[in-house]
Coordinates of C-alpha atoms in Angstrom, one line a residue:
X218 CA 149.9 -86.7 -50.4
X219 CA 152.4 -88.4 -53.9
X220 CA 152.0 -91.3 -55.5
X221 CA 154.7 -92.4 -58.2
X222 CA 156.9 -95.8 -59.8
X223 CA 159.5 -94.9 -57.5
X224 CA 157.6 -94.5 -54.7
X225 CA 160.3 -95.3 -51.2
X226 CA 159.0 -96.3 -47.6
X227 CA 158.3 -94.1 -45.9
X228 CA 160.1 -94.0 -42.3
X229 CA 158.8 -90.6 -39.4
X230 CA 159.9 -88.9 -36.7
X231 CA 160.2 -91.7 -33.7
X232 CA 158.7 -90.1 -31.3
X233 CA 157.0 -90.8 -27.1
X234 CA 154.0 -93.0 -26.9
X235 CA 153.1 -89.8 -25.2
X236 CA 154.1 -87.0 -28.2
X237 CA 151.5 -89.2 -30.4
X238 CA 148.8 -88.2 -27.5
X239 CA 150.3 -84.5 -28.2
X240 CA 149.5 -84.3 -31.3
X241 CA 146.5 -86.0 -32.1
X242 CA 144.2 -83.1 -32.6
X243 CA 146.2 -81.0 -35.3
X244 CA 144.0 -78.7 -38.0
X245 CA 143.5 -81.0 -41.4
X246 CA 144.8 -78.7 -44.3
X247 CA 141.5 -79.2 -46.0
X248 CA 140.1 -77.3 -43.0
X249 CA 142.8 -74.2 -44.3
X250 CA 141.6 -74.3 -47.2
X251 CA 145.2 -74.8 -48.5
X252 CA 145.4 -76.6 -51.9
X253 CA 143.1 -73.3 -52.9
X254 CA 146.1 -70.9 -52.3
X255 CA 148.2 -73.3 -54.5
X256 CA 145.5 -73.4 -57.3
X257 CA 145.4 -70.0 -57.4
X258 CA 149.5 -70.0 -57.2
X259 CA 150.9 -71.4 -59.4
X260 CA 151.7 -70.1 -62.3
X261 CA 149.6 -68.4 -64.9
X262 CA 146.7 -68.3 -62.8
X263 CA 146.8 -65.7 -61.2
X264 CA 149.4 -63.1 -62.3
X265 CA 146.1 -61.8 -64.4
X266 CA 144.6 -60.9 -61.0
X267 CA 145.6 -57.6 -60.5
X268 CA 146.1 -54.5 -62.2
X269 CA 149.6 -53.2 -63.3
X270 CA 150.9 -51.0 -60.7
X271 CA 152.6 -47.8 -62.7
X272 CA 156.1 -46.7 -60.6
X273 CA 158.5 -44.9 -61.9
X274 CA 161.8 -47.1 -61.6
X275 CA 163.6 -45.2 -58.8
X276 CA 160.8 -44.7 -56.5
X277 CA 160.0 -48.9 -56.5
X278 CA 164.0 -48.7 -56.4
X279 CA 164.0 -46.7 -53.5
X280 CA 161.4 -48.6 -52.4
X281 CA 163.1 -51.9 -51.9
X282 CA 166.0 -50.9 -51.4
X283 CA 164.5 -49.4 -48.6
X284 CA 163.0 -53.0 -47.7
X285 CA 166.4 -55.3 -47.8
X286 CA 167.9 -52.5 -45.1
X287 CA 165.3 -53.3 -43.0
X288 CA 165.7 -57.6 -43.9
X289 CA 169.6 -56.4 -43.6
X290 CA 168.4 -55.0 -39.6
X291 CA 166.3 -56.9 -38.6
X292 CA 166.8 -61.2 -39.6
X293 CA 170.4 -60.9 -40.4
X294 CA 171.4 -64.3 -41.4
X295 CA 168.5 -64.9 -43.8
X296 CA 169.1 -62.0 -45.3
X297 CA 172.5 -63.2 -45.9
X298 CA 171.1 -66.1 -47.2
X299 CA 169.0 -64.8 -50.2
X300 CA 172.2 -63.2 -51.7
X301 CA 171.9 -66.6 -54.5
X302 CA 168.1 -66.1 -55.4
X303 CA 167.8 -64.2 -58.2
X304 CA 167.6 -60.5 -57.8
X305 CA 163.2 -59.8 -59.1
X306 CA 162.9 -63.2 -56.5
X307 CA 165.4 -61.0 -53.6
X308 CA 163.7 -58.2 -53.8
X309 CA 159.5 -59.6 -53.8
X310 CA 161.1 -62.0 -50.8
X311 CA 162.4 -58.0 -48.8
X312 CA 159.2 -57.2 -49.3
X313 CA 157.4 -60.2 -48.0
X314 CA 159.3 -60.3 -45.2
X315 CA 159.2 -56.7 -44.7
X316 CA 154.9 -56.5 -44.6
X317 CA 155.1 -59.6 -42.5
X318 CA 157.4 -57.4 -40.5
X319 CA 155.1 -54.2 -40.0
X320 CA 151.4 -56.0 -39.0
X321 CA 153.5 -57.6 -36.3
X322 CA 154.5 -55.0 -35.7
X323 CA 151.4 -53.4 -35.1
X324 CA 151.0 -56.8 -31.8
X325 CA 154.3 -56.0 -30.5
X326 CA 156.0 -53.7 -31.7
X327 CA 156.8 -50.0 -29.3
X328 CA 152.8 -48.8 -30.5
X329 CA 151.1 -51.9 -29.8
X330 CA 149.2 -49.9 -26.1
X331 CA 147.5 -48.0 -29.4
X332 CA 146.7 -51.2 -30.9
X333 CA 142.6 -51.9 -31.6
X334 CA 140.3 -54.0 -33.8
X335 CA 139.8 -51.0 -36.0
X336 CA 144.1 -50.8 -37.0
X337 CA 144.1 -54.6 -37.1
X338 CA 140.8 -53.0 -40.6
X339 CA 142.6 -50.8 -41.4
X340 CA 144.9 -52.3 -41.8
X341 CA 143.8 -55.4 -43.9
X342 CA 142.1 -52.1 -46.7
X343 CA 145.1 -50.4 -46.8
X344 CA 146.3 -54.6 -47.6
X345 CA 143.5 -54.8 -50.0
X346 CA 144.7 -51.8 -52.2
X347 CA 147.8 -53.6 -52.2
X348 CA 146.9 -56.1 -54.4
X349 CA 144.9 -52.9 -55.9
X350 CA 148.1 -51.6 -57.3
X351 CA 147.3 -48.6 -53.8
X352 CA 149.9 -48.5 -52.2
X353 CA 149.6 -46.0 -48.9
X354 CA 153.6 -45.7 -48.3
X355 CA 156.6 -46.4 -49.7
X356 CA 157.3 -50.0 -48.9
X357 CA 153.5 -51.6 -49.3
X358 CA 154.7 -49.9 -52.6
X359 CA 157.2 -52.2 -52.8
X360 CA 155.1 -55.4 -52.1
X361 CA 152.8 -53.9 -54.8
X362 CA 155.1 -54.4 -57.6
X363 CA 155.3 -58.0 -56.0
X364 CA 152.4 -59.0 -56.5
X365 CA 152.3 -58.1 -60.0
X366 CA 155.6 -60.1 -60.9
X367 CA 154.8 -63.3 -58.7
X368 CA 150.7 -64.2 -58.4
X369 CA 150.1 -64.1 -54.4
X370 CA 147.0 -64.6 -53.2
X371 CA 145.4 -62.4 -50.5
X372 CA 144.1 -65.0 -48.1
X373 CA 147.8 -66.0 -46.7
X374 CA 147.1 -62.1 -45.7
X375 CA 144.2 -61.7 -44.8
X376 CA 144.6 -64.7 -41.9
X377 CA 148.5 -63.3 -40.9
X378 CA 145.5 -60.1 -39.7
X379 CA 143.2 -62.8 -38.9
X380 CA 146.5 -63.7 -36.1
X381 CA 146.8 -60.4 -34.9
X382 CA 143.0 -60.5 -33.6
X383 CA 142.9 -63.6 -32.3
X384 CA 146.0 -62.2 -30.4
X385 CA 144.5 -59.0 -29.0
X386 CA 141.7 -61.2 -27.8
X387 CA 143.1 -64.9 -26.9
X388 CA 146.0 -65.1 -23.9
X389 CA 145.1 -68.6 -23.2
X390 CA 144.5 -72.1 -25.7
X391 CA 142.9 -74.5 -24.4
X392 CA 144.6 -77.3 -26.8
X393 CA 147.3 -77.9 -29.0
X394 CA 143.8 -77.6 -32.1
X395 CA 144.2 -73.8 -30.5
X396 CA 147.2 -73.7 -30.3
X397 CA 148.0 -74.3 -34.0
X398 CA 145.5 -72.0 -35.9
X399 CA 147.8 -69.2 -34.4
X400 CA 150.7 -70.9 -35.5
X401 CA 149.2 -70.8 -39.0
X402 CA 147.9 -67.8 -39.4
X403 CA 151.2 -65.8 -37.8
X404 CA 153.8 -67.7 -38.9
X405 CA 152.0 -71.3 -41.7
X406 CA 151.1 -67.8 -43.3
X407 CA 154.4 -66.8 -44.1
X408 CA 156.3 -70.0 -45.6
X409 CA 152.0 -70.1 -48.1
X410 CA 152.8 -66.8 -49.2
X411 CA 156.9 -67.3 -49.5
X412 CA 157.1 -70.3 -51.9
X413 CA 155.6 -68.6 -55.1
X414 CA 158.9 -66.4 -54.7
X415 CA 160.8 -69.0 -54.1
X416 CA 160.3 -71.1 -56.8
X417 CA 159.7 -74.7 -56.7
X418 CA 163.1 -77.7 -58.7
X419 CA 161.8 -78.0 -62.4
X420 CA 163.2 -81.8 -61.5
X421 CA 161.0 -82.4 -58.1
X422 CA 158.8 -85.2 -58.5
X423 CA 156.4 -84.2 -55.8
X424 CA 153.2 -82.3 -55.5
X425 CA 153.1 -78.4 -55.3
X426 CA 149.7 -79.2 -52.2
X427 CA 152.9 -80.9 -50.6
X428 CA 155.4 -79.1 -51.1
X429 CA 153.4 -76.0 -50.0
X430 CA 152.7 -78.0 -47.2
X431 CA 156.3 -78.6 -45.7
X432 CA 156.5 -75.0 -45.9
X433 CA 153.0 -74.2 -43.5
X434 CA 154.9 -76.6 -41.9
X435 CA 158.0 -74.8 -41.3
X436 CA 156.1 -72.0 -40.4
X437 CA 154.3 -74.2 -37.3
X438 CA 157.8 -75.3 -36.2
X439 CA 159.4 -70.9 -36.6
X440 CA 156.4 -70.1 -33.5
X441 CA 156.0 -73.3 -31.6
X442 CA 159.8 -72.3 -30.5
X443 CA 159.1 -68.5 -30.4
X444 CA 156.8 -69.6 -27.8
X445 CA 158.6 -72.3 -26.2
X446 CA 162.0 -69.3 -25.9
X447 CA 159.9 -66.8 -24.8
X448 CA 157.8 -68.4 -22.7
X449 CA 158.5 -66.7 -19.6
X450 CA 158.5 -63.1 -21.4
X451 CA 155.5 -63.6 -22.4
X452 CA 154.2 -64.6 -19.0
X453 CA 155.2 -61.3 -18.1
X454 CA 152.3 -60.1 -20.0
X455 CA 150.0 -62.6 -18.3
X456 CA 150.4 -64.3 -22.2
X457 CA 150.2 -68.7 -21.9
X458 CA 150.9 -69.6 -25.3
X459 CA 151.2 -72.8 -24.2
X460 CA 147.6 -75.4 -24.9
X461 CA 145.7 -75.9 -21.6
X462 CA 144.8 -79.2 -21.2
X463 CA 148.5 -80.4 -22.0
X464 CA 150.4 -78.4 -19.2
X465 CA 147.3 -80.4 -16.9
X466 CA 148.5 -83.1 -18.3
X467 CA 152.2 -82.3 -16.4
X468 CA 150.2 -81.5 -13.1
X469 CA 151.1 -77.8 -14.3
X470 CA 148.8 -74.3 -14.5
X471 CA 148.8 -71.2 -15.5
X472 CA 150.2 -70.5 -11.2
X473 CA 153.2 -72.8 -12.3
X474 CA 153.8 -70.8 -15.9
X475 CA 154.0 -67.3 -14.4
X476 CA 156.2 -68.4 -11.2
X477 CA 158.9 -68.9 -13.6
X478 CA 159.7 -71.3 -11.3
X479 CA 161.0 -74.6 -13.2
X480 CA 160.8 -78.3 -11.3
X481 CA 160.5 -81.8 -13.4
X482 CA 158.1 -81.6 -14.2
X483 CA 158.2 -78.8 -15.4
X484 CA 161.4 -80.5 -17.2
X485 CA 158.4 -82.9 -18.3
X486 CA 156.5 -81.5 -20.1
X487 CA 159.4 -79.0 -22.3
X488 CA 160.5 -82.3 -23.5
X489 CA 157.7 -83.3 -25.2
X490 CA 157.2 -79.9 -26.1
X491 CA 160.2 -79.6 -27.5
X492 CA 160.0 -82.6 -29.8
X493 CA 157.0 -81.4 -30.7
X494 CA 158.0 -78.8 -32.6
X495 CA 161.6 -81.3 -33.7
X496 CA 158.9 -82.9 -35.4
X497 CA 157.2 -80.0 -37.5
X498 CA 161.3 -79.5 -38.6
X499 CA 161.1 -83.2 -39.5
X500 CA 158.3 -82.9 -42.0
X501 CA 159.7 -79.4 -43.4
X502 CA 163.3 -80.8 -44.0
X503 CA 162.3 -82.5 -47.0
X504 CA 159.5 -79.5 -48.5
X505 CA 163.1 -77.0 -47.9
X506 CA 165.2 -79.0 -51.1
X507 CA 162.3 -79.4 -53.5
X508 CA 162.5 -75.9 -54.3
X509 CA 164.3 -73.8 -56.4
X510 CA 168.1 -74.3 -56.0
X511 CA 169.3 -70.5 -55.8
X512 CA 166.6 -70.2 -52.8
X513 CA 166.5 -73.4 -49.9
X514 CA 170.0 -71.6 -48.5
X515 CA 167.8 -68.9 -46.6
X516 CA 165.3 -71.3 -45.7
X517 CA 167.5 -74.1 -44.7
X518 CA 169.5 -70.8 -42.9
X519 CA 165.7 -70.6 -40.7
X520 CA 165.2 -74.2 -40.6
X521 CA 169.1 -74.5 -38.7
X522 CA 168.8 -71.6 -36.9
X523 CA 165.9 -72.6 -34.6
X524 CA 166.7 -75.8 -34.7
X525 CA 169.7 -74.6 -32.5
X526 CA 167.3 -72.4 -30.3
X527 CA 165.6 -75.5 -29.3
X528 CA 169.1 -77.1 -28.2
X529 CA 170.3 -74.5 -26.8
X530 CA 166.5 -75.0 -24.1
X531 CA 167.9 -77.7 -23.8
X532 CA 170.9 -76.4 -22.3
X533 CA 169.9 -74.1 -20.2
X534 CA 168.2 -77.4 -18.9
X535 CA 164.7 -76.9 -19.8
X536 CA 164.2 -72.7 -18.4
X537 CA 162.4 -70.7 -20.6
X538 CA 160.9 -69.5 -17.4
X539 CA 163.4 -67.1 -15.8
X540 CA 166.7 -67.4 -19.0
X541 CA 166.0 -66.9 -22.6
X542 CA 168.3 -69.1 -24.9
X543 CA 169.9 -67.5 -27.5
X544 CA 172.3 -67.5 -30.1
X545 CA 175.2 -65.8 -30.5
X546 CA 176.0 -64.3 -33.5
X547 CA 179.0 -66.8 -34.0
X548 CA 176.8 -69.8 -33.9
X549 CA 174.6 -67.9 -36.9
X550 CA 177.1 -66.9 -38.9
X551 CA 179.1 -71.0 -38.7
X552 CA 175.3 -72.6 -38.9
X553 CA 175.4 -70.3 -43.2
X554 CA 177.9 -73.1 -44.7
X555 CA 176.0 -75.9 -43.4
X556 CA 172.6 -74.2 -45.0
X557 CA 174.6 -73.9 -47.3
X558 CA 175.5 -77.4 -48.0
X559 CA 172.4 -78.6 -47.1
X560 CA 171.0 -76.7 -50.2
X561 CA 172.5 -78.3 -53.1
X562 CA 170.9 -81.3 -52.5
X563 CA 168.9 -83.0 -55.2
X564 CA 164.8 -83.5 -54.6
X565 CA 163.8 -86.0 -52.9
X566 CA 161.7 -88.8 -51.8
X567 CA 161.5 -89.4 -47.9
X568 CA 158.9 -87.3 -47.3
X569 CA 157.7 -88.0 -43.5
X570 CA 153.6 -88.4 -44.6
X571 CA 152.6 -85.5 -45.1
X572 CA 149.2 -84.8 -45.9

């Protein structure tokens, strides 16, 4: 997507022929209207779109502290990675994390049995109020304040809620195109929300659209990895987040997934799915180095940890039907120094064909 007098040869990741066939049905980002989001989230276009909410400073401090505590409890490694960010960016990313977590828990949390379309409709109305400076509770107030401080567009937030709606009415995916759309809704959107908070490096040689695409790809890779990690657990709930046509290509069906029996055909199928997830991480890696230097550490931490989940599936001989790929606390902490080293790298040109 970028042109420059110093453009270098772009080397695509090595992937198998069968993988090329599997990925041919992606969704163009023009269809997801990503460029519209990029434009609206560019400084200073979006800052005057919403009126500033009036909160007492002590109330806001407590609101952000609660967000920090939730992030520290449920996303420990990511939280540690935020320590180098400016205080304003830290608070904003904690507020976004908490809103995303609360949204996800509507479908997967302890009260998921009471989930309905009307619940999501009310949640979307609350989102509109957040963006208009009328929060319902203290955690909403943190996001209201963040919306005023950073040029956040409401579309990625709405799209995430749409992903929750998809979860309530859909438990099968015909092909990767359908699955990609789901991954965009529930995870790619997080990348789009985060870029204005993280900031783009002043010396980045590529377009904002390219960096946003990389952030979206990180979300896609993360969600594909979540799906591969949780296949067995999802099967117990009658859910199969795998492309039906690709299962058939390997002589598999829902019956094989629900029976939770690992076969050679399953292993071959998993190898290709893991290759696909790594492909998206390859795309995301280069974008991580284009972010503001102080914001790269949590992104690299996420990248490296999710790659380790894929490694763990392989170490389990591709048995993600009866085993859950697990990364121990020690391994997680050991990724932080490596992620920090990666975060120090300077922005470069070695993009793998982002579009």
